[in-house]
mmCIF file of C-alpha atoms and ligand atoms in Angstrom:
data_model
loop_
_atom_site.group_PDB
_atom_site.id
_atom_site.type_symbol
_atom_site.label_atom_id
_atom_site.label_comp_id
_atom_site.label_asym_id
_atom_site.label_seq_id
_atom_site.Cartn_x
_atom_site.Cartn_y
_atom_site.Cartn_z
ATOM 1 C CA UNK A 1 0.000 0.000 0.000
ATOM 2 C CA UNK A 2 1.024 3.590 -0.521
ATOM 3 C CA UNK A 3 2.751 5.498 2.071
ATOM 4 C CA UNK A 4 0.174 8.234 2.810
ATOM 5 C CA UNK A 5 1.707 12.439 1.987
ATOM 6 C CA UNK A 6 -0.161 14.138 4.755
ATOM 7 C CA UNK A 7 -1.324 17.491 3.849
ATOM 8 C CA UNK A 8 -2.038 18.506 6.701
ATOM 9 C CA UNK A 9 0.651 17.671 8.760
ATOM 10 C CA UNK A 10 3.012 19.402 6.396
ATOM 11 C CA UNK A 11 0.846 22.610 6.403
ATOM 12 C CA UNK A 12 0.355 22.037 10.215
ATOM 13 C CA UNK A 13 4.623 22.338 10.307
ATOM 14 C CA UNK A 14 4.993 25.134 7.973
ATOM 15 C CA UNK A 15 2.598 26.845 9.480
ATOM 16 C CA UNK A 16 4.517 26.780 12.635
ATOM 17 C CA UNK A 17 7.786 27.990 10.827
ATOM 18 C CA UNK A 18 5.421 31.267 8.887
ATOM 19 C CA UNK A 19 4.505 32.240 13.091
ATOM 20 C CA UNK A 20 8.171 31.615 14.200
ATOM 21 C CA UNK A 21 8.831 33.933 11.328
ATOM 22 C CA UNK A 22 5.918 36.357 11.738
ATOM 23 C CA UNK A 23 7.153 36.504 15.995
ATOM 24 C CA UNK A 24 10.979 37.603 14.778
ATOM 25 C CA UNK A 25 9.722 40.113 12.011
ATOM 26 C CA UNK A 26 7.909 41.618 15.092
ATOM 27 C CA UNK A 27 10.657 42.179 16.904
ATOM 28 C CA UNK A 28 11.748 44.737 13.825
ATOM 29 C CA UNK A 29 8.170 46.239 13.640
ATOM 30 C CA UNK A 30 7.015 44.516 10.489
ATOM 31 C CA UNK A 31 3.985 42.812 10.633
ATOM 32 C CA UNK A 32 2.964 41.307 7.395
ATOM 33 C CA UNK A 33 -0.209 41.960 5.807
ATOM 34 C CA UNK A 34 -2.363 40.699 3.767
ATOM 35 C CA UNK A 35 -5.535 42.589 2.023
ATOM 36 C CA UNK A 36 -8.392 39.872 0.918
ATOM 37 C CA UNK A 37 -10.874 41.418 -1.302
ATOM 38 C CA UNK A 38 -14.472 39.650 -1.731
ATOM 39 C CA UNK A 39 -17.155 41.345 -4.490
ATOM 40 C CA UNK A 40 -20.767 39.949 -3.942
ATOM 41 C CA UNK A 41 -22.290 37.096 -1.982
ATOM 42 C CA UNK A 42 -21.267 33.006 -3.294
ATOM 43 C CA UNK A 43 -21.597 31.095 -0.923
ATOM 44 C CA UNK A 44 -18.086 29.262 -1.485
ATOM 45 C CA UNK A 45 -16.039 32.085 -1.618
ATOM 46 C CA UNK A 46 -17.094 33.642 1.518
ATOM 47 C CA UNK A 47 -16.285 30.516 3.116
ATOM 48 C CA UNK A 48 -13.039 30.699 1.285
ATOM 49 C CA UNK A 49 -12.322 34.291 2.651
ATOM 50 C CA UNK A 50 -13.098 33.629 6.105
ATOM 51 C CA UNK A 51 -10.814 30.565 5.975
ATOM 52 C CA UNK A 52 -8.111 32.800 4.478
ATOM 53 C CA UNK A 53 -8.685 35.854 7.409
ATOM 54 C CA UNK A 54 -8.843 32.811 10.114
ATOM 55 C CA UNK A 55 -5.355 31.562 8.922
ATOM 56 C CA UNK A 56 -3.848 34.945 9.033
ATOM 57 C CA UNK A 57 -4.977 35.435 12.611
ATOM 58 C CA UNK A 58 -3.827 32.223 13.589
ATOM 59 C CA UNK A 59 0.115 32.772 12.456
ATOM 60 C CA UNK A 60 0.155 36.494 13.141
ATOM 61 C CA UNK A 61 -0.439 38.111 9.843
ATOM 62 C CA UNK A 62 -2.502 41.342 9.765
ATOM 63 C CA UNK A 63 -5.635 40.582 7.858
ATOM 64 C CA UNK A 64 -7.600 43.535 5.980
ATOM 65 C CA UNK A 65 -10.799 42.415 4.668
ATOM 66 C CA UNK A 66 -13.239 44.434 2.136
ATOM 67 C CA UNK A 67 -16.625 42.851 1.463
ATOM 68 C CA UNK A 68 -18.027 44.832 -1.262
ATOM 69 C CA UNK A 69 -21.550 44.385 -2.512
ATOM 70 C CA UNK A 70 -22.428 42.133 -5.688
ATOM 71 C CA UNK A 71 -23.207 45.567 -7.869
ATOM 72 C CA UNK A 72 -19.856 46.958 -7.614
ATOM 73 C CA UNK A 73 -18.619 48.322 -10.682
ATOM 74 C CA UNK A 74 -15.087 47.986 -12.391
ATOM 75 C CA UNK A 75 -13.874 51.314 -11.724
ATOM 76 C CA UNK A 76 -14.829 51.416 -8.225
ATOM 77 C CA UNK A 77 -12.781 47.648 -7.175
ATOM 78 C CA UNK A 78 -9.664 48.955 -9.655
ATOM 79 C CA UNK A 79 -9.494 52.242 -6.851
ATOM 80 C CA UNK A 80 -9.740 49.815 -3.972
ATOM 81 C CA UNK A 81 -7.069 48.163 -5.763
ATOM 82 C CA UNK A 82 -4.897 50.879 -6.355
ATOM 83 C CA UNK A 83 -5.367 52.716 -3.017
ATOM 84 C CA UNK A 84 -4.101 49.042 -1.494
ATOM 85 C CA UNK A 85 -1.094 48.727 -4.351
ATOM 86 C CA UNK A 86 0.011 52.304 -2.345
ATOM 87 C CA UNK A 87 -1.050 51.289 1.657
ATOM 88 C CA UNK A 88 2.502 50.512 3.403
ATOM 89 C CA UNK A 89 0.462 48.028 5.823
ATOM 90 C CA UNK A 90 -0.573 45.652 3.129
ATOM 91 C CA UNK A 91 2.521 43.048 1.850
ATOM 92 C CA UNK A 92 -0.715 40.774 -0.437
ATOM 93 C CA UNK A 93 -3.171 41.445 -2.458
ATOM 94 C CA UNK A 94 -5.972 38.915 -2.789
ATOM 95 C CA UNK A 95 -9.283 39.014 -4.977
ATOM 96 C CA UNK A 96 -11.127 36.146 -4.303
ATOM 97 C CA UNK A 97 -12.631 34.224 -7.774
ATOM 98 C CA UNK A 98 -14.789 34.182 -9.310
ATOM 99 C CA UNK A 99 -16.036 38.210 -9.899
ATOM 100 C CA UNK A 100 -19.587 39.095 -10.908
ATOM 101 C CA UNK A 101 -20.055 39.729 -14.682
ATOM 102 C CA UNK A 102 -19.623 43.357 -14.948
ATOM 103 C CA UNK A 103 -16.102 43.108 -14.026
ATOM 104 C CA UNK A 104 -13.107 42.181 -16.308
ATOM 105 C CA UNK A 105 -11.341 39.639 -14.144
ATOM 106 C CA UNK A 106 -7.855 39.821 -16.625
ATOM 107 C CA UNK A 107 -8.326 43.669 -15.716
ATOM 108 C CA UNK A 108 -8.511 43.163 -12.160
ATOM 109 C CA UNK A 109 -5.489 40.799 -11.635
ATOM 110 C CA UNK A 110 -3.690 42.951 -13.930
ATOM 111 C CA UNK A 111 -3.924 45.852 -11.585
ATOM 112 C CA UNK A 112 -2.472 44.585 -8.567
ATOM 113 C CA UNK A 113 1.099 45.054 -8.028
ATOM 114 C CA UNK A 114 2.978 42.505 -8.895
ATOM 115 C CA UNK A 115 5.138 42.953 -5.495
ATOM 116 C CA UNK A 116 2.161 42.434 -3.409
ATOM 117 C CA UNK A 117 0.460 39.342 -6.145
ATOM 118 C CA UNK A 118 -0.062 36.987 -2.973
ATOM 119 C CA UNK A 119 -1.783 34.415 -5.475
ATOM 120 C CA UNK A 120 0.576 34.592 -8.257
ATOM 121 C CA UNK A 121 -1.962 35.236 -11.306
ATOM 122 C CA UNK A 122 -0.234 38.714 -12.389
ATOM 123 C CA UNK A 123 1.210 37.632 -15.815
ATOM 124 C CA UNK A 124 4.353 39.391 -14.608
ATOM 125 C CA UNK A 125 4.695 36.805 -12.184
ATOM 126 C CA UNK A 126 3.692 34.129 -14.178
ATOM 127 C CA UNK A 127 6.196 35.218 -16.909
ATOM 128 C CA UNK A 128 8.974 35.297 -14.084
ATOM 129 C CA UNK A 129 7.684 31.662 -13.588
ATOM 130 C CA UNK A 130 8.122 30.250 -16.709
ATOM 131 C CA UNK A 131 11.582 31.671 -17.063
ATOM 132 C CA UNK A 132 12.891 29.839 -14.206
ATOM 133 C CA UNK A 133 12.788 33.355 -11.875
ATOM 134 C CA UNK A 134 9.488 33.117 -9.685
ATOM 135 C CA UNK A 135 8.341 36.342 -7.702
ATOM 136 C CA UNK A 136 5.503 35.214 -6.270
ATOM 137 C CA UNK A 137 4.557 31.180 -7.327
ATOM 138 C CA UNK A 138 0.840 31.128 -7.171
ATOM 139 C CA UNK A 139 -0.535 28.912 -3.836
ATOM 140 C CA UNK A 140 -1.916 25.601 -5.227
ATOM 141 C CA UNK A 141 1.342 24.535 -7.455
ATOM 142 C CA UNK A 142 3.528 26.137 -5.087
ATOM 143 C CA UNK A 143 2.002 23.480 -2.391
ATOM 144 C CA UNK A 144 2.035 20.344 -4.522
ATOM 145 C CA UNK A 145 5.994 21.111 -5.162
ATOM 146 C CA UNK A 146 6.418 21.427 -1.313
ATOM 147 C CA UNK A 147 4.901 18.192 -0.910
ATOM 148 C CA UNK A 148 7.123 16.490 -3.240
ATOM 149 C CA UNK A 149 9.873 17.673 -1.278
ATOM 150 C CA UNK A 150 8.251 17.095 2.373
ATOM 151 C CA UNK A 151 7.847 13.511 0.842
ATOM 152 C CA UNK A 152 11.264 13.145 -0.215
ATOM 153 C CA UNK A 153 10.983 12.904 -4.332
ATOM 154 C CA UNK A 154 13.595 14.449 -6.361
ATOM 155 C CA UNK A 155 11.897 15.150 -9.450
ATOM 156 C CA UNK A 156 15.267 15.063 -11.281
ATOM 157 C CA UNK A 157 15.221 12.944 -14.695
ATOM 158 C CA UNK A 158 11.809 11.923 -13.396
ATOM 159 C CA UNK A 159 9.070 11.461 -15.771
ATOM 160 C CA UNK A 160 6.036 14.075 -14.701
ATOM 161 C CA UNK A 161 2.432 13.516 -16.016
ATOM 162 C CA UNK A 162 0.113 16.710 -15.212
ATOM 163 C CA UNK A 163 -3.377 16.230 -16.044
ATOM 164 C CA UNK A 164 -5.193 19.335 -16.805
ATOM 165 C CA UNK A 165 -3.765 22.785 -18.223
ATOM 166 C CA UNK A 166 -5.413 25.446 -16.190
ATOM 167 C CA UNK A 167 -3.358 28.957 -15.712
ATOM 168 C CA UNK A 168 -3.707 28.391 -11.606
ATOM 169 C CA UNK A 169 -2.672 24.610 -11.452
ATOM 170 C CA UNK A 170 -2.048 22.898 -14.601
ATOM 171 C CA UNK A 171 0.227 24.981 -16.290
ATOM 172 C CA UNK A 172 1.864 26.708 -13.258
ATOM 173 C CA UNK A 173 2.964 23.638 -11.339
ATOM 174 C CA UNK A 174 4.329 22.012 -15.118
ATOM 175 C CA UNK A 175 6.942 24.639 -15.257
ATOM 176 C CA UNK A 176 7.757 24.266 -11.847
ATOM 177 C CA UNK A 177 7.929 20.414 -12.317
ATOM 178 C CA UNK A 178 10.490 21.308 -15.208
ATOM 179 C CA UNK A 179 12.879 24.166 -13.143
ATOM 180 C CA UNK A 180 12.774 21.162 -10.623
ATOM 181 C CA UNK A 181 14.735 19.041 -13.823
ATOM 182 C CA UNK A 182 11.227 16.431 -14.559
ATOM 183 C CA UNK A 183 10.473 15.652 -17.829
ATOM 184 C CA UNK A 184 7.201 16.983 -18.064
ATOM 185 C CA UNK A 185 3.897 15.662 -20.280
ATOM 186 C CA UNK A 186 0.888 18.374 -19.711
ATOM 187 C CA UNK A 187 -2.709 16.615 -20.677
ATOM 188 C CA UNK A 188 -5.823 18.529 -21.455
ATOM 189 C CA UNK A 189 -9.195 17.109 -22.839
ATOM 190 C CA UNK A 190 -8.144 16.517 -26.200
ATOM 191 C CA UNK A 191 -4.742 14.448 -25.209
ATOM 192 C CA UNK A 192 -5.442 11.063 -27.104
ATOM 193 C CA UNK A 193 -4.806 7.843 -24.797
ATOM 194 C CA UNK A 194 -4.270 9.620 -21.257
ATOM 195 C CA UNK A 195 -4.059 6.000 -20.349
ATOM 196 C CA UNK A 196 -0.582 5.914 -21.666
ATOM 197 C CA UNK A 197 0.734 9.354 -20.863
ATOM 198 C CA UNK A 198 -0.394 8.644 -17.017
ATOM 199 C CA UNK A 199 1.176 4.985 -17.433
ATOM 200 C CA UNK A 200 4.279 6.274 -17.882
ATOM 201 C CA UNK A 201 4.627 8.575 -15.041
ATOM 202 C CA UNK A 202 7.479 8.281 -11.780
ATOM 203 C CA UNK A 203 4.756 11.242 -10.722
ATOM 204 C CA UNK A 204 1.185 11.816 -11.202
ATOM 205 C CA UNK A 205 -0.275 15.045 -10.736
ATOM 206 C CA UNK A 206 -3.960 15.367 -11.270
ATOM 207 C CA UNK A 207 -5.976 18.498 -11.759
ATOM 208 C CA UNK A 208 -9.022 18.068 -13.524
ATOM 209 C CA UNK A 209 -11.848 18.404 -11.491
ATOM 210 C CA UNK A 210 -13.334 15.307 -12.267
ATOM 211 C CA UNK A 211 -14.399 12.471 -10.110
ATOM 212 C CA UNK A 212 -12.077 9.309 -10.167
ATOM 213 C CA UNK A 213 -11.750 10.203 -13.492
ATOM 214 C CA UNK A 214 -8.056 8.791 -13.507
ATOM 215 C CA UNK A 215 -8.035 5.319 -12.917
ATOM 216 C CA UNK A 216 -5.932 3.245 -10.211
ATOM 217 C CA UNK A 217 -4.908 0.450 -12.941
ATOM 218 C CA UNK A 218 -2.986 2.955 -15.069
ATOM 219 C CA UNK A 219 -0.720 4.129 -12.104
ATOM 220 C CA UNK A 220 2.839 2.918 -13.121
ATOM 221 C CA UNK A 221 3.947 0.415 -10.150
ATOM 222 C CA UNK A 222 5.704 2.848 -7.724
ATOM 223 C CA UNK A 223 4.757 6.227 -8.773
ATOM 224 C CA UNK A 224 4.035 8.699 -7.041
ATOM 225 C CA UNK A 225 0.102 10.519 -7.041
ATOM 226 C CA UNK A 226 -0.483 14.065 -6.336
ATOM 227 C CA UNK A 227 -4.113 14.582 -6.980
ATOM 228 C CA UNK A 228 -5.498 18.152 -6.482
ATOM 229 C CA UNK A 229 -8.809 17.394 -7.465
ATOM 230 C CA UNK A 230 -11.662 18.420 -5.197
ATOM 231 C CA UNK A 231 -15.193 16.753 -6.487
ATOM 232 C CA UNK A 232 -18.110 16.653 -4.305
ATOM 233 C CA UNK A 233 -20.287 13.545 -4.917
ATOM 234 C CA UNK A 234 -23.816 13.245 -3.460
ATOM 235 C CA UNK A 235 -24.108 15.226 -0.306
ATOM 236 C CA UNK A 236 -21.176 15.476 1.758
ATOM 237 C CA UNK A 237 -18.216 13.150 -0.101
ATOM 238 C CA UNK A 238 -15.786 14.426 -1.502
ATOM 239 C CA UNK A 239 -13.253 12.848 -3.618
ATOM 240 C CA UNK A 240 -9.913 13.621 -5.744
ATOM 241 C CA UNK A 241 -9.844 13.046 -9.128
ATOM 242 C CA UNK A 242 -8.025 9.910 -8.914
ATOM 243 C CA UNK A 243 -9.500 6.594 -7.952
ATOM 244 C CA UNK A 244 -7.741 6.433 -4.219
ATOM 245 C CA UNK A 245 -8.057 2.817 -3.266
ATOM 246 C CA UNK A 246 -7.282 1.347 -6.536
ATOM 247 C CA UNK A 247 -4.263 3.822 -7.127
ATOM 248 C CA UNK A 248 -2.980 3.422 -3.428
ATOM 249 C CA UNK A 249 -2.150 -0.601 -3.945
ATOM 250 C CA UNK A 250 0.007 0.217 -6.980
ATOM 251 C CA UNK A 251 1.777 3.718 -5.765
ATOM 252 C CA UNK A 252 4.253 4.771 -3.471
ATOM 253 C CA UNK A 253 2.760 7.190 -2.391
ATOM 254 C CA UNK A 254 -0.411 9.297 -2.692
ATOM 255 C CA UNK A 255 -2.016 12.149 -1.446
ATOM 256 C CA UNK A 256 -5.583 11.920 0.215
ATOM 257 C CA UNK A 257 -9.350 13.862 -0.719
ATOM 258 C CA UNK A 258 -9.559 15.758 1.340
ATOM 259 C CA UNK A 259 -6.939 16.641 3.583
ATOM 260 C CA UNK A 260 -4.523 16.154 0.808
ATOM 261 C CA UNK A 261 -3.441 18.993 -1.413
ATOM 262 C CA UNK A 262 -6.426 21.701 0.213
ATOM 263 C CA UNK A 263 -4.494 22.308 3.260
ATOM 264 C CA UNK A 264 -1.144 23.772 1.602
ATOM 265 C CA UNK A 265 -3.093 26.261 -0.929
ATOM 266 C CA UNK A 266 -3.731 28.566 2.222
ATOM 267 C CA UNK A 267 -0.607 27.620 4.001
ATOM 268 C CA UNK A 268 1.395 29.321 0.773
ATOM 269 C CA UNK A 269 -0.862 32.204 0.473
ATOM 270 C CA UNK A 270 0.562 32.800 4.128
ATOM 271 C CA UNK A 271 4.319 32.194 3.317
ATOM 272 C CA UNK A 272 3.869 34.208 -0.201
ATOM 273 C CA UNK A 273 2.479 36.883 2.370
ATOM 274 C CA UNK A 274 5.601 36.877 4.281
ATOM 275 C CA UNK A 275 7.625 36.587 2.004
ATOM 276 C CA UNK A 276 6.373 39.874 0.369
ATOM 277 C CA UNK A 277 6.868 41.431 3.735
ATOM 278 C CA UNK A 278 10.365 40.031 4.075
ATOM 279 C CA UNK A 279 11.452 41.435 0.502
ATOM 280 C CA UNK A 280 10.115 44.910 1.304
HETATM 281 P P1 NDP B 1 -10.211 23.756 -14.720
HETATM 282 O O1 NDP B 1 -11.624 23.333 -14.942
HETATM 283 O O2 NDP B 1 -9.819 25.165 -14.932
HETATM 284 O O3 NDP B 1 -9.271 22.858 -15.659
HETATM 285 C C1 NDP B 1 -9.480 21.496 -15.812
HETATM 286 C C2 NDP B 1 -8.465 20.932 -16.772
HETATM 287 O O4 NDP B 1 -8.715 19.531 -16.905
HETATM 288 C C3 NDP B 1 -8.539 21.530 -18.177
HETATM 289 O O5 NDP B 1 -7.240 21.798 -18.648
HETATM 290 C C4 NDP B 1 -9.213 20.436 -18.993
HETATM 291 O O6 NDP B 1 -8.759 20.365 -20.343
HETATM 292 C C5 NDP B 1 -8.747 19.183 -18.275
HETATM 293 N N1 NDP B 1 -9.674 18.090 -18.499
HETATM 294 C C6 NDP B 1 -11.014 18.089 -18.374
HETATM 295 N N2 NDP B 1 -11.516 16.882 -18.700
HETATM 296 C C7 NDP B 1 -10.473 16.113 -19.048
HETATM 297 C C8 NDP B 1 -10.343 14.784 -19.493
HETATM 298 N N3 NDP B 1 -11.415 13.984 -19.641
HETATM 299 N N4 NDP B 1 -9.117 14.310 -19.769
HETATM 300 C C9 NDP B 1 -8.038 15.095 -19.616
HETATM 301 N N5 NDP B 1 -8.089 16.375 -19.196
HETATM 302 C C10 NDP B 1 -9.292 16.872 -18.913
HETATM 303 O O7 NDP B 1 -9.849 23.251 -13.272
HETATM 304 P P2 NDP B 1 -8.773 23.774 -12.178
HETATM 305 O O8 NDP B 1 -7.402 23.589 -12.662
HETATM 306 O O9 NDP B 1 -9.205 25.092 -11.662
HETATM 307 O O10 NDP B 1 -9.065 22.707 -11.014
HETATM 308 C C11 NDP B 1 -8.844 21.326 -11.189
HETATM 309 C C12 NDP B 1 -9.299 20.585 -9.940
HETATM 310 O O11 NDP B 1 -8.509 20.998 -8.852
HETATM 311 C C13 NDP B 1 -10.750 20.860 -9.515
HETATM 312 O O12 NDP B 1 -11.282 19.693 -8.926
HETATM 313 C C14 NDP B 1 -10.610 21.925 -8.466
HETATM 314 O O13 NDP B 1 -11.682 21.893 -7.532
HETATM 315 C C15 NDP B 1 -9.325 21.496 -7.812
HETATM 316 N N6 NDP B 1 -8.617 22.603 -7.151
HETATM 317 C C16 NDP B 1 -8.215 22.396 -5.871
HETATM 318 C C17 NDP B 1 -7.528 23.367 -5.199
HETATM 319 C C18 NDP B 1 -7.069 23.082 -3.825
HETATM 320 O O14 NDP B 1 -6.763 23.998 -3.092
HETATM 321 N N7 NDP B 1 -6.967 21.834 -3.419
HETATM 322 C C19 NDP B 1 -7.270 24.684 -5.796
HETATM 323 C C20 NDP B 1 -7.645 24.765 -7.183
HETATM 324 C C21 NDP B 1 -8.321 23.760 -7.817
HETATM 325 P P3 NDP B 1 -9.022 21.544 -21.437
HETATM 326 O O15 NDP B 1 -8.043 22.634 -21.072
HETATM 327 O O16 NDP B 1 -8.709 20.891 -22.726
HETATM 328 O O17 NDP B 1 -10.454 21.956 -21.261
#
């Protein structure tokens, strides 16, 4: 059976290091800070946000929150923006996804600074990224390559199948897969026999927001399975987008739904904070 890569006991640790970190900037007078922006009312997202403010408060980070009503236009969340790109307090800026309609979401991320882009989504930063000289690594990726290291795997030479292409995990946590020396295969819907592709991966990293939709028999003997996948099946389940049991007798090791990759997104939203507030 596959050795288990605990999520939260690695965010649990570097947690502890961020509010060892947090105490000693204190002693200077720096207290990072982060500015978490929410526009309207879903349901997920608040939950999100007051997950994200919780964390803050638990390692010491200064949280700033702005709840701004569904009908806000454009113009009036690109100020808030640019009044926080200016405020000396505020190390992060984070707009929490999705944004109503009537505001151009490229725009948005666009107009935070990229010195305070606590997620990463700036296409400075994601530019910086690809060319092997990250800024700010946005928090999802950033986690799954901290788990490969917590769990020991040197990606070097290593054959790396990603599953799913998206600019926040996909994409991102390819090319940092590839700085890490992997050779890396990136499937999308159209890849023809992701049987195959996923066969021949030392690591699996899944991100396609579909159920189990990776099957245990085509995990290569002794891989290794991140799967980032968060589906929610019938009423309370949730489940990764790899078939768990099935994938667990054949790898070495695997990451559980939940409590898998979900703990480390915030955990690096916290360190990209502080890291910010470090820098400046
Ligand atoms: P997106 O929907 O943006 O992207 C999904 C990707 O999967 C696309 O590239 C799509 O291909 C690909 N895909 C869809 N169907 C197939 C298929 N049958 N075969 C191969 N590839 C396929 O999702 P995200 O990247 O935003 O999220 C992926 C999953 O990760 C979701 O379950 C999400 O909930 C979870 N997630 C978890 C986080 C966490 O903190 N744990 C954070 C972020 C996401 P194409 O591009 O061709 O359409």
């Amino acid at each position: 059976m596959a050795k288990i890569i605990d999520g939260k006991a690695i965010a649990a640790k570097i947690r502890g290091e961020i509010t060892a970190e947090v105490a000693k900037l204190a002693t200077q007078g720096i207290t990072p800070g982060l500015a978490v922006v929410l526009v309207g009312e879903d349901p997920a997202s608040k939950v999100y946000v007051s997950m994200k403010e919780k964390a803050c408060k638990d390692v010491g980070i200064f949280s700033d929150e702005y709840k701004l009503p569904a009908e806000t236009t454009e113009e009036e969340l690109l100020q808030l923006i640019n009044k926080l790109n200016k405020d000396r307090k505020i190390h992060g800026i984070l707009v929490q996804l999705p944004l109503p309609k009537q505001i151009n979401t490229e725009k948005v991320l666009e107009a935070i600074s990229p010195e305070k882009d606590a997620d990463g989504f700036h296409p400075y930063n994601v530019g910086r990224l690809v060319i092997g000289k990250p800024l700010f690594q946005p928090c999802t990726p950033y986690g799954v390559m901290v788990m490969l290291k917590e769990a020991g795997v040197d990606l070097a030479g290593k054959e790396v199948v990603v599953v799913g292409r998206s600019n926040i995990v996909g994409k991102p946590v390819a090319f940092m897969c590839l700085q890490q020396n992997a050779t890396v295969t990136l499937c999308h819907s159209k890849t023809r026999d992701l049987a195959a592709k996923v066969a021949m991966a030392d690591v699996v990293i899944a991100a396609v927001g579909q159920p189990e939709m990776i099957k245990g028999a085509w995990i290569k003997k002794g891989a290794v399975v991140i799967d980032v996948g968060v589906n929610r099946v019938g009423e309370k389940k949730l489940v990764g987008d790899v078939e768990f049991e099935a994938a667990s007798a054949r790898a070495a090791a695997i990451t559980p739904v939940p409590g898998g990759v979900g703990p480390m997104t915030i955990t690096m939203l916290l360190y990209n904070t502080l890291q910010s507030a470090k820098r400046r």
